[in-house]
């Protein structure tokens, strides 16, 4: 008999995974599946199990502890960051980066984020229809993170390409040689950038990280590459899909959008609900059983790969009443869109601020916007991390 897990990662599933998740939570809440790259992994879909796994430090993030040094591949140079580190390295790396994401610093960026957003919305004004991903959801966070990192304006398009490669290479969606070439270019660029700021440091985040490394304060050259690559993904990719998914979901639920227009103070609620309803991060990043583990009745062997479906957990009826309904008046929920535990997304406050400004400003400027694409024609991004569409055509004045 064919298992429901066999339908995972097919085109219909990627377009709408929630019916499959519903079935998995009922029938196979923790089950072994075959990933697109051929690996096998434990797949966790219930909220309670997902939360427990995210907090369980028996599941490790540093896969190097499980394999021989000779088996390490080229891309480990990008893995030297807190996302793939266990304690105590995680605490050290997160502490260094967290200095750029203090609540005071995030609040202080509101004016600049609003300025960038207004400029992008102004540029849409002469168009009847726009792709809101290209026009707003992508450029806003890439401008913000590039300004934080000190990346020159003329190099932002390169970072878009490299960001896509980092994400879409996660499930073998790219030819290996192409990915290697892009990553060679990325590392070469960063090496040159590090050399520039060592001579002439500024107030940007790369300068601060390089100065930390130069002072011998526990940052290696490889860790610099890893931290910057993580910041691009965490500070950009997640927000692109957060903004795109939120605008799409609100347009697909006009009664909720009308409620938001009448009560703009519901924007925070609306964002948390769209994060729960169709979050920008589909799955947790990889974890491995660091030892033989009995987890929720399942015997996992040391080295077993574990994947947590964040979006499935966020649709668990045991945790959320009527989870398939988008309800922006829902009380603040303990959704897992940004993870939990020590690896919870450091950039979540920045993503929330960018999302709030982008989405509220967009609908204030273009209150009659409407989708200019059918659900069947949406093309979803590939990869084993993010959930979002490649394009989102919108009529600005329907």
PDB file of N, CA and C in Angstrom, residues 112-189:
ATOM      1  N   UNK A 112      14.324  54.352   7.998  1.00  0.00           N
ATOM      2  CA  UNK A 112      15.006  53.990   6.750  1.00  0.00           C
ATOM      3  C   UNK A 112      14.221  52.934   5.979  1.00  0.00           C
ATOM      4  N   UNK A 113      13.654  51.962   6.668  1.00  0.00           N
ATOM      5  CA  UNK A 113      12.855  50.926   5.991  1.00  0.00           C
ATOM      6  C   UNK A 113      11.619  51.550   5.355  1.00  0.00           C
ATOM      7  N   UNK A 114      10.992  52.486   6.045  1.00  0.00           N
ATOM      8  CA  UNK A 114       9.825  53.176   5.473  1.00  0.00           C
ATOM      9  C   UNK A 114      10.222  53.978   4.235  1.00  0.00           C
ATOM     10  N   UNK A 115      11.382  54.609   4.285  1.00  0.00           N
ATOM     11  CA  UNK A 115      11.878  55.391   3.156  1.00  0.00           C
ATOM     12  C   UNK A 115      12.109  54.510   1.930  1.00  0.00           C
ATOM     13  N   UNK A 116      12.745  53.365   2.144  1.00  0.00           N
ATOM     14  CA  UNK A 116      12.994  52.430   1.029  1.00  0.00           C
ATOM     15  C   UNK A 116      11.665  51.924   0.473  1.00  0.00           C
ATOM     16  N   UNK A 117      10.738  51.569   1.347  1.00  0.00           N
ATOM     17  CA  UNK A 117       9.437  51.064   0.932  1.00  0.00           C
ATOM     18  C   UNK A 117       8.683  52.108   0.108  1.00  0.00           C
ATOM     19  N   UNK A 118       8.652  53.338   0.579  1.00  0.00           N
ATOM     20  CA  UNK A 118       7.947  54.404  -0.141  1.00  0.00           C
ATOM     21  C   UNK A 118       8.536  54.606  -1.534  1.00  0.00           C
ATOM     22  N   UNK A 119       9.856  54.535  -1.625  1.00  0.00           N
ATOM     23  CA  UNK A 119      10.514  54.678  -2.931  1.00  0.00           C
ATOM     24  C   UNK A 119      10.102  53.549  -3.884  1.00  0.00           C
ATOM     25  N   UNK A 120      10.081  52.329  -3.370  1.00  0.00           N
ATOM     26  CA  UNK A 120       9.690  51.179  -4.210  1.00  0.00           C
ATOM     27  C   UNK A 120       8.229  51.288  -4.642  1.00  0.00           C
ATOM     28  N   UNK A 121       7.354  51.745  -3.744  1.00  0.00           N
ATOM     29  CA  UNK A 121       5.940  51.910  -4.094  1.00  0.00           C
ATOM     30  C   UNK A 121       5.757  53.039  -5.102  1.00  0.00           C
ATOM     31  N   UNK A 122       6.564  54.087  -4.982  1.00  0.00           N
ATOM     32  CA  UNK A 122       6.524  55.172  -5.965  1.00  0.00           C
ATOM     33  C   UNK A 122       6.860  54.660  -7.359  1.00  0.00           C
ATOM     34  N   UNK A 123       7.848  53.763  -7.433  1.00  0.00           N
ATOM     35  CA  UNK A 123       8.283  53.243  -8.729  1.00  0.00           C
ATOM     36  C   UNK A 123       7.211  52.388  -9.400  1.00  0.00           C
ATOM     37  N   UNK A 124       6.269  51.855  -8.614  1.00  0.00           N
ATOM     38  CA  UNK A 124       5.178  51.054  -9.182  1.00  0.00           C
ATOM     39  C   UNK A 124       4.096  51.919  -9.823  1.00  0.00           C
ATOM     40  N   UNK A 125       4.043  53.195  -9.445  1.00  0.00           N
ATOM     41  CA  UNK A 125       2.884  54.038  -9.732  1.00  0.00           C
ATOM     42  C   UNK A 125       2.529  54.132 -11.217  1.00  0.00           C
ATOM     43  N   UNK A 126       3.508  54.035 -12.091  1.00  0.00           N
ATOM     44  CA  UNK A 126       3.243  54.185 -13.530  1.00  0.00           C
ATOM     45  C   UNK A 126       2.893  52.868 -14.214  1.00  0.00           C
ATOM     46  N   UNK A 127       2.703  51.828 -13.413  1.00  0.00           N
ATOM     47  CA  UNK A 127       2.414  50.511 -13.987  1.00  0.00           C
ATOM     48  C   UNK A 127       1.009  50.055 -13.587  1.00  0.00           C
ATOM     49  N   UNK A 128       0.344  49.424 -14.530  1.00  0.00           N
ATOM     50  CA  UNK A 128      -0.981  48.877 -14.229  1.00  0.00           C
ATOM     51  C   UNK A 128      -0.864  47.574 -13.469  1.00  0.00           C
ATOM     52  N   UNK A 129       0.159  46.804 -13.822  1.00  0.00           N
ATOM     53  CA  UNK A 129       0.388  45.519 -13.175  1.00  0.00           C
ATOM     54  C   UNK A 129       1.868  45.394 -12.837  1.00  0.00           C
ATOM     55  N   UNK A 130       2.167  44.804 -11.682  1.00  0.00           N
ATOM     56  CA  UNK A 130       3.561  44.587 -11.279  1.00  0.00           C
ATOM     57  C   UNK A 130       3.712  43.177 -10.714  1.00  0.00           C
ATOM     58  N   UNK A 131       4.926  42.688 -10.743  1.00  0.00           N
ATOM     59  CA  UNK A 131       5.267  41.474 -10.001  1.00  0.00           C
ATOM     60  C   UNK A 131       5.734  41.950  -8.631  1.00  0.00           C
ATOM     61  N   UNK A 132       4.920  41.730  -7.618  1.00  0.00           N
ATOM     62  CA  UNK A 132       5.219  42.295  -6.299  1.00  0.00           C
ATOM     63  C   UNK A 132       6.457  41.663  -5.663  1.00  0.00           C
ATOM     64  N   UNK A 133       6.861  40.477  -6.138  1.00  0.00           N
ATOM     65  CA  UNK A 133       8.111  39.890  -5.641  1.00  0.00           C
ATOM     66  C   UNK A 133       9.283  40.744  -6.120  1.00  0.00           C
ATOM     67  N   UNK A 134       9.337  40.994  -7.438  1.00  0.00           N
ATOM     68  CA  UNK A 134      10.433  41.784  -7.994  1.00  0.00           C
ATOM     69  C   UNK A 134      10.363  43.255  -7.601  1.00  0.00           C
ATOM     70  N   UNK A 135       9.165  43.768  -7.401  1.00  0.00           N
ATOM     71  CA  UNK A 135       8.990  45.205  -7.167  1.00  0.00           C
ATOM     72  C   UNK A 135       9.091  45.612  -5.708  1.00  0.00           C
ATOM     73  N   UNK A 136       8.790  44.689  -4.785  1.00  0.00           N
ATOM     74  CA  UNK A 136       8.759  45.052  -3.373  1.00  0.00           C
ATOM     75  C   UNK A 136       9.371  43.986  -2.468  1.00  0.00           C
ATOM     76  N   UNK A 137       8.865  42.759  -2.552  1.00  0.00           N
ATOM     77  CA  UNK A 137       9.257  41.721  -1.585  1.00  0.00           C
ATOM     78  C   UNK A 137      10.737  41.390  -1.656  1.00  0.00           C
ATOM     79  N   UNK A 138      11.316  41.387  -2.869  1.00  0.00           N
ATOM     80  CA  UNK A 138      12.753  41.120  -2.976  1.00  0.00           C
ATOM     81  C   UNK A 138      13.610  42.348  -2.678  1.00  0.00           C
ATOM     82  N   UNK A 139      13.377  43.478  -3.352  1.00  0.00           N
ATOM     83  CA  UNK A 139      14.333  44.582  -3.179  1.00  0.00           C
ATOM     84  C   UNK A 139      14.383  45.172  -1.781  1.00  0.00           C
ATOM     85  N   UNK A 140      13.256  45.218  -1.062  1.00  0.00           N
ATOM     86  CA  UNK A 140      13.282  45.824   0.274  1.00  0.00           C
ATOM     87  C   UNK A 140      14.274  45.121   1.199  1.00  0.00           C
ATOM     88  N   UNK A 141      14.128  43.828   1.456  1.00  0.00           N
ATOM     89  CA  UNK A 141      15.076  43.201   2.400  1.00  0.00           C
ATOM     90  C   UNK A 141      16.499  43.121   1.880  1.00  0.00           C
ATOM     91  N   UNK A 142      16.697  43.017   0.553  1.00  0.00           N
ATOM     92  CA  UNK A 142      18.080  42.936   0.066  1.00  0.00           C
ATOM     93  C   UNK A 142      18.769  44.279   0.232  1.00  0.00           C
ATOM     94  N   UNK A 143      18.023  45.386   0.039  1.00  0.00           N
ATOM     95  CA  UNK A 143      18.609  46.715   0.272  1.00  0.00           C
ATOM     96  C   UNK A 143      18.959  46.865   1.752  1.00  0.00           C
ATOM     97  N   UNK A 144      18.030  46.457   2.619  1.00  0.00           N
ATOM     98  CA  UNK A 144      18.258  46.597   4.060  1.00  0.00           C
ATOM     99  C   UNK A 144      19.466  45.782   4.512  1.00  0.00           C
ATOM    100  N   UNK A 145      19.530  44.502   4.124  1.00  0.00           N
ATOM    101  CA  UNK A 145      20.625  43.666   4.611  1.00  0.00           C
ATOM    102  C   UNK A 145      21.945  44.086   3.980  1.00  0.00           C
ATOM    103  N   UNK A 146      21.914  44.521   2.703  1.00  0.00           N
ATOM    104  CA  UNK A 146      23.155  44.982   2.070  1.00  0.00           C
ATOM    105  C   UNK A 146      23.663  46.258   2.738  1.00  0.00           C
ATOM    106  N   UNK A 147      22.753  47.149   3.106  1.00  0.00           N
ATOM    107  CA  UNK A 147      23.170  48.356   3.822  1.00  0.00           C
ATOM    108  C   UNK A 147      23.744  47.992   5.189  1.00  0.00           C
ATOM    109  N   UNK A 148      23.129  47.029   5.870  1.00  0.00           N
ATOM    110  CA  UNK A 148      23.650  46.591   7.166  1.00  0.00           C
ATOM    111  C   UNK A 148      25.050  45.991   7.020  1.00  0.00           C
ATOM    112  N   UNK A 149      25.243  45.219   5.940  1.00  0.00           N
ATOM    113  CA  UNK A 149      26.523  44.546   5.724  1.00  0.00           C
ATOM    114  C   UNK A 149      27.571  45.459   5.103  1.00  0.00           C
ATOM    115  N   UNK A 150      27.135  46.603   4.550  1.00  0.00           N
ATOM    116  CA  UNK A 150      28.070  47.507   3.892  1.00  0.00           C
ATOM    117  C   UNK A 150      28.374  47.119   2.456  1.00  0.00           C
ATOM    118  N   UNK A 151      27.458  46.397   1.803  1.00  0.00           N
ATOM    119  CA  UNK A 151      27.637  45.978   0.405  1.00  0.00           C
ATOM    120  C   UNK A 151      27.280  47.144  -0.513  1.00  0.00           C
ATOM    121  N   UNK A 152      28.154  47.505  -1.454  1.00  0.00           N
ATOM    122  CA  UNK A 152      27.854  48.605  -2.372  1.00  0.00           C
ATOM    123  C   UNK A 152      26.593  48.347  -3.193  1.00  0.00           C
ATOM    124  N   UNK A 153      25.892  49.423  -3.536  1.00  0.00           N
ATOM    125  CA  UNK A 153      24.632  49.336  -4.288  1.00  0.00           C
ATOM    126  C   UNK A 153      24.780  48.520  -5.558  1.00  0.00           C
ATOM    127  N   UNK A 154      25.883  48.714  -6.266  1.00  0.00           N
ATOM    128  CA  UNK A 154      26.059  48.056  -7.573  1.00  0.00           C
ATOM    129  C   UNK A 154      26.240  46.548  -7.459  1.00  0.00           C
ATOM    130  N   UNK A 155      26.461  46.039  -6.254  1.00  0.00           N
ATOM    131  CA  UNK A 155      26.688  44.602  -6.076  1.00  0.00           C
ATOM    132  C   UNK A 155      25.448  43.852  -5.587  1.00  0.00           C
ATOM    133  N   UNK A 156      24.313  44.557  -5.414  1.00  0.00           N
ATOM    134  CA  UNK A 156      23.129  43.909  -4.843  1.00  0.00           C
ATOM    135  C   UNK A 156      22.587  42.805  -5.737  1.00  0.00           C
ATOM    136  N   UNK A 157      22.650  42.990  -7.046  1.00  0.00           N
ATOM    137  CA  UNK A 157      22.132  41.954  -7.948  1.00  0.00           C
ATOM    138  C   UNK A 157      22.929  40.664  -7.829  1.00  0.00           C
ATOM    139  N   UNK A 158      24.230  40.789  -7.589  1.00  0.00           N
ATOM    140  CA  UNK A 158      25.049  39.592  -7.377  1.00  0.00           C
ATOM    141  C   UNK A 158      24.548  38.836  -6.140  1.00  0.00           C
ATOM    142  N   UNK A 159      24.198  39.596  -5.116  1.00  0.00           N
ATOM    143  CA  UNK A 159      23.746  38.963  -3.883  1.00  0.00           C
ATOM    144  C   UNK A 159      22.393  38.290  -4.071  1.00  0.00           C
ATOM    145  N   UNK A 160      21.588  38.794  -4.982  1.00  0.00           N
ATOM    146  CA  UNK A 160      20.326  38.114  -5.275  1.00  0.00           C
ATOM    147  C   UNK A 160      20.609  36.735  -5.876  1.00  0.00           C
ATOM    148  N   UNK A 161      21.529  36.690  -6.814  1.00  0.00           N
ATOM    149  CA  UNK A 161      21.883  35.416  -7.456  1.00  0.00           C
ATOM    150  C   UNK A 161      22.441  34.444  -6.422  1.00  0.00           C
ATOM    151  N   UNK A 162      23.384  34.906  -5.624  1.00  0.00           N
ATOM    152  CA  UNK A 162      24.019  34.019  -4.639  1.00  0.00           C
ATOM    153  C   UNK A 162      23.027  33.571  -3.581  1.00  0.00           C
ATOM    154  N   UNK A 163      22.127  34.455  -3.223  1.00  0.00           N
ATOM    155  CA  UNK A 163      21.103  34.088  -2.235  1.00  0.00           C
ATOM    156  C   UNK A 163      20.223  32.968  -2.775  1.00  0.00           C
ATOM    157  N   UNK A 164      19.803  33.083  -4.029  1.00  0.00           N
ATOM    158  CA  UNK A 164      18.988  32.033  -4.651  1.00  0.00           C
ATOM    159  C   UNK A 164      19.742  30.710  -4.723  1.00  0.00           C
ATOM    160  N   UNK A 165      21.038  30.788  -5.036  1.00  0.00           N
ATOM    161  CA  UNK A 165      21.850  29.571  -5.122  1.00  0.00           C
ATOM    162  C   UNK A 165      21.937  28.885  -3.764  1.00  0.00           C
ATOM    163  N   UNK A 166      22.150  29.680  -2.709  1.00  0.00           N
ATOM    164  CA  UNK A 166      22.248  29.114  -1.364  1.00  0.00           C
ATOM    165  C   UNK A 166      20.969  28.392  -0.977  1.00  0.00           C
ATOM    166  N   UNK A 167      19.814  28.929  -1.405  1.00  0.00           N
ATOM    167  CA  UNK A 167      18.529  28.320  -1.067  1.00  0.00           C
ATOM    168  C   UNK A 167      18.206  27.156  -1.989  1.00  0.00           C
ATOM    169  N   UNK A 168      18.286  27.364  -3.291  1.00  0.00           N
ATOM    170  CA  UNK A 168      17.783  26.361  -4.236  1.00  0.00           C
ATOM    171  C   UNK A 168      18.756  25.213  -4.430  1.00  0.00           C
ATOM    172  N   UNK A 169      19.964  25.353  -3.925  1.00  0.00           N
ATOM    173  CA  UNK A 169      20.902  24.239  -3.970  1.00  0.00           C
ATOM    174  C   UNK A 169      20.658  23.222  -2.881  1.00  0.00           C
ATOM    175  N   UNK A 170      19.686  23.483  -2.003  1.00  0.00           N
ATOM    176  CA  UNK A 170      19.495  22.603  -0.851  1.00  0.00           C
ATOM    177  C   UNK A 170      18.844  21.274  -1.197  1.00  0.00           C
ATOM    178  N   UNK A 171      18.254  21.144  -2.377  1.00  0.00           N
ATOM    179  CA  UNK A 171      17.623  19.861  -2.694  1.00  0.00           C
ATOM    180  C   UNK A 171      18.050  19.322  -4.051  1.00  0.00           C
ATOM    181  N   UNK A 172      19.257  19.737  -4.483  1.00  0.00           N
ATOM    182  CA  UNK A 172      19.747  19.243  -5.757  1.00  0.00           C
ATOM    183  C   UNK A 172      19.052  19.870  -6.943  1.00  0.00           C
ATOM    184  N   UNK A 173      18.410  21.048  -6.748  1.00  0.00           N
ATOM    185  CA  UNK A 173      17.677  21.697  -7.832  1.00  0.00           C
ATOM    186  C   UNK A 173      18.615  22.343  -8.844  1.00  0.00           C
ATOM    187  N   UNK A 174      19.912  22.465  -8.497  1.00  0.00           N
ATOM    188  CA  UNK A 174      20.877  23.083  -9.403  1.00  0.00           C
ATOM    189  C   UNK A 174      21.918  22.062  -9.823  1.00  0.00           C
ATOM    190  N   UNK A 175      22.471  22.264 -11.010  1.00  0.00           N
ATOM    191  CA  UNK A 175      23.597  21.446 -11.461  1.00  0.00           C
ATOM    192  C   UNK A 175      24.781  21.717 -10.536  1.00  0.00           C
ATOM    193  N   UNK A 176      25.431  20.644 -10.095  1.00  0.00           N
ATOM    194  CA  UNK A 176      26.509  20.779  -9.111  1.00  0.00           C
ATOM    195  C   UNK A 176      27.595  21.740  -9.587  1.00  0.00           C
ATOM    196  N   UNK A 177      27.985  21.643 -10.867  1.00  0.00           N
ATOM    197  CA  UNK A 177      29.053  22.507 -11.376  1.00  0.00           C
ATOM    198  C   UNK A 177      28.645  23.973 -11.334  1.00  0.00           C
ATOM    199  N   UNK A 178      27.369  24.251 -11.653  1.00  0.00           N
ATOM    200  CA  UNK A 178      26.894  25.639 -11.617  1.00  0.00           C
ATOM    201  C   UNK A 178      26.924  26.180 -10.198  1.00  0.00           C
ATOM    202  N   UNK A 179      26.483  25.356  -9.265  1.00  0.00           N
ATOM    203  CA  UNK A 179      26.475  25.783  -7.873  1.00  0.00           C
ATOM    204  C   UNK A 179      27.896  26.063  -7.387  1.00  0.00           C
ATOM    205  N   UNK A 180      28.819  25.183  -7.735  1.00  0.00           N
ATOM    206  CA  UNK A 180      30.202  25.371  -7.314  1.00  0.00           C
ATOM    207  C   UNK A 180      30.779  26.661  -7.873  1.00  0.00           C
ATOM    208  N   UNK A 181      30.450  26.971  -9.144  1.00  0.00           N
ATOM    209  CA  UNK A 181      30.947  28.196  -9.753  1.00  0.00           C
ATOM    210  C   UNK A 181      30.399  29.431  -9.036  1.00  0.00           C
ATOM    211  N   UNK A 182      29.092  29.412  -8.755  1.00  0.00           N
ATOM    212  CA  UNK A 182      28.485  30.535  -8.034  1.00  0.00           C
ATOM    213  C   UNK A 182      29.102  30.701  -6.646  1.00  0.00           C
ATOM    214  N   UNK A 183      29.309  29.594  -5.949  1.00  0.00           N
ATOM    215  CA  UNK A 183      29.867  29.681  -4.605  1.00  0.00           C
ATOM    216  C   UNK A 183      31.334  30.120  -4.629  1.00  0.00           C
ATOM    217  N   UNK A 184      32.083  29.700  -5.670  1.00  0.00           N
ATOM    218  CA  UNK A 184      33.447  30.209  -5.840  1.00  0.00           C
ATOM    219  C   UNK A 184      33.432  31.728  -5.974  1.00  0.00           C
ATOM    220  N   UNK A 185      32.503  32.230  -6.808  1.00  0.00           N
ATOM    221  CA  UNK A 185      32.394  33.674  -7.025  1.00  0.00           C
ATOM    222  C   UNK A 185      32.015  34.400  -5.732  1.00  0.00           C
ATOM    223  N   UNK A 186      31.091  33.789  -4.992  1.00  0.00           N
ATOM    224  CA  UNK A 186      30.616  34.378  -3.738  1.00  0.00           C
ATOM    225  C   UNK A 186      31.760  34.498  -2.731  1.00  0.00           C
ATOM    226  N   UNK A 187      32.506  33.405  -2.552  1.00  0.00           N
ATOM    227  CA  UNK A 187      33.602  33.405  -1.586  1.00  0.00           C
ATOM    228  C   UNK A 187      34.709  34.360  -2.027  1.00  0.00           C
ATOM    229  N   UNK A 188      34.986  34.397  -3.334  1.00  0.00           N
ATOM    230  CA  UNK A 188      35.995  35.325  -3.850  1.00  0.00           C
ATOM    231  C   UNK A 188      35.591  36.769  -3.573  1.00  0.00           C
ATOM    232  N   UNK A 189      34.311  37.065  -3.769  1.00  0.00           N
ATOM    233  CA  UNK A 189      33.822  38.425  -3.514  1.00  0.00           C
ATOM    234  C   UNK A 189      33.998  38.776  -2.028  1.00  0.00           C
TER     235      UNK A 189
END
